[in-house]
Short mmCIF file of C-alpha atoms in Angstrom, two decimals:
data_model
loop_
_atom_site.label_atom_id
_atom_site.label_comp_id
_atom_site.label_asym_id
_atom_site.label_seq_id
_atom_site.Cartn_x
_atom_site.Cartn_y
_atom_site.Cartn_z
CA MET A 1 0.00 0.00 0.00
CA PHE A 2 1.25 3.45 -0.81
CA HIS A 3 1.60 6.09 1.87
CA PHE A 4 0.97 9.73 1.07
CA ARG A 5 1.20 12.90 2.99
CA LYS A 6 -2.40 13.61 2.12
CA LYS A 7 -5.05 11.70 0.20
CA ASN A 8 -7.43 13.49 -2.11
CA LYS A 9 -10.59 13.82 -0.04
CA GLU A 10 -12.83 14.32 -3.04
CA LEU A 11 -11.64 11.14 -4.78
CA GLU A 12 -11.84 9.22 -1.52
CA ALA A 13 -15.46 10.33 -1.04
CA LEU A 14 -16.38 9.41 -4.62
CA ALA A 15 -14.74 5.97 -4.30
CA GLN A 16 -16.56 5.37 -1.01
CA LYS A 17 -19.87 6.33 -2.65
CA VAL A 18 -19.26 3.76 -5.41
CA ARG A 19 -18.51 1.05 -2.85
CA LEU A 20 -21.53 1.90 -0.70
CA GLU A 21 -23.97 2.00 -3.60
CA ALA A 22 -22.57 -1.23 -5.08
CA GLU A 23 -22.78 -3.02 -1.72
CA ASN A 24 -26.40 -1.94 -1.42
CA ASN A 25 -26.98 -3.16 -5.00
CA TYR A 26 -28.06 0.27 -6.26
CA LYS A 27 -26.85 -0.29 -9.80
CA ASP A 28 -27.79 3.06 -11.33
CA THR A 29 -26.37 5.20 -8.55
CA ALA A 30 -23.25 3.03 -8.29
CA THR A 31 -22.66 3.37 -12.04
CA GLU A 32 -23.15 7.14 -11.88
CA ALA A 33 -20.80 7.44 -8.90
CA TYR A 34 -18.17 5.40 -10.77
CA ARG A 35 -18.47 7.71 -13.80
CA LYS A 36 -18.02 10.73 -11.54
CA PHE A 37 -14.96 9.16 -9.89
CA CYS A 38 -13.36 8.38 -13.26
CA GLY A 39 -14.16 11.81 -14.68
CA ARG A 40 -12.82 13.65 -11.67
CA LEU A 41 -9.66 11.54 -11.64
CA GLU A 42 -9.05 12.45 -15.29
CA GLU A 43 -9.62 16.16 -14.53
CA LEU A 44 -7.23 16.14 -11.58
CA GLU A 45 -4.65 14.26 -13.65
CA ARG A 46 -4.86 16.86 -16.45
CA GLU A 47 -4.56 19.70 -13.91
CA GLY A 48 -1.53 18.03 -12.37
CA SER A 49 -3.17 17.93 -8.95
CA VAL A 50 -2.69 14.16 -8.66
CA ARG A 51 0.71 12.82 -9.71
CA GLY A 52 3.24 10.10 -9.14
CA LYS A 53 2.46 7.42 -6.59
CA MET A 54 -0.85 9.04 -5.70
CA LEU A 55 -1.92 8.84 -9.34
CA GLU A 56 -0.88 5.17 -9.44
CA PHE A 57 -2.91 4.55 -6.28
CA TYR A 58 -6.05 6.12 -7.70
CA HIS A 59 -5.66 4.31 -11.03
CA GLY A 60 -5.51 1.12 -8.96
CA GLN A 61 -8.68 2.21 -7.18
CA LYS A 62 -10.29 2.84 -10.57
CA GLU A 63 -9.44 -0.70 -11.70
CA GLU A 64 -10.70 -2.17 -8.43
CA LEU A 65 -13.96 -0.25 -8.64
CA GLY A 66 -14.30 -1.17 -12.32
CA GLU A 67 -14.09 -4.85 -11.37
CA MET A 68 -16.77 -4.30 -8.76
CA MET A 69 -18.96 -2.63 -11.38
CA LYS A 70 -18.85 -5.57 -13.82
CA GLY A 71 -22.33 -6.94 -14.24
CA PHE A 72 -23.95 -3.65 -13.20
CA HIS A 73 -25.15 -2.96 -16.75
CA HIS A 74 -28.74 -2.96 -17.92
#
């Protein structure tokens, strides 16, 4: 696990929302939360706000959440 000085609170909250909605089997809201997480990660990456090991960590989170979202399609 990577250790940072400070995690991105916004991305952490979005990732937690995805997990919570997926655990509760709310497919539509989980899918929307995942889209928001991915979009915000891309924005922060373009801005340069998330770099290096932190960026690697959040890309790992994206993959993990993506695996969780498999089968959540209509």
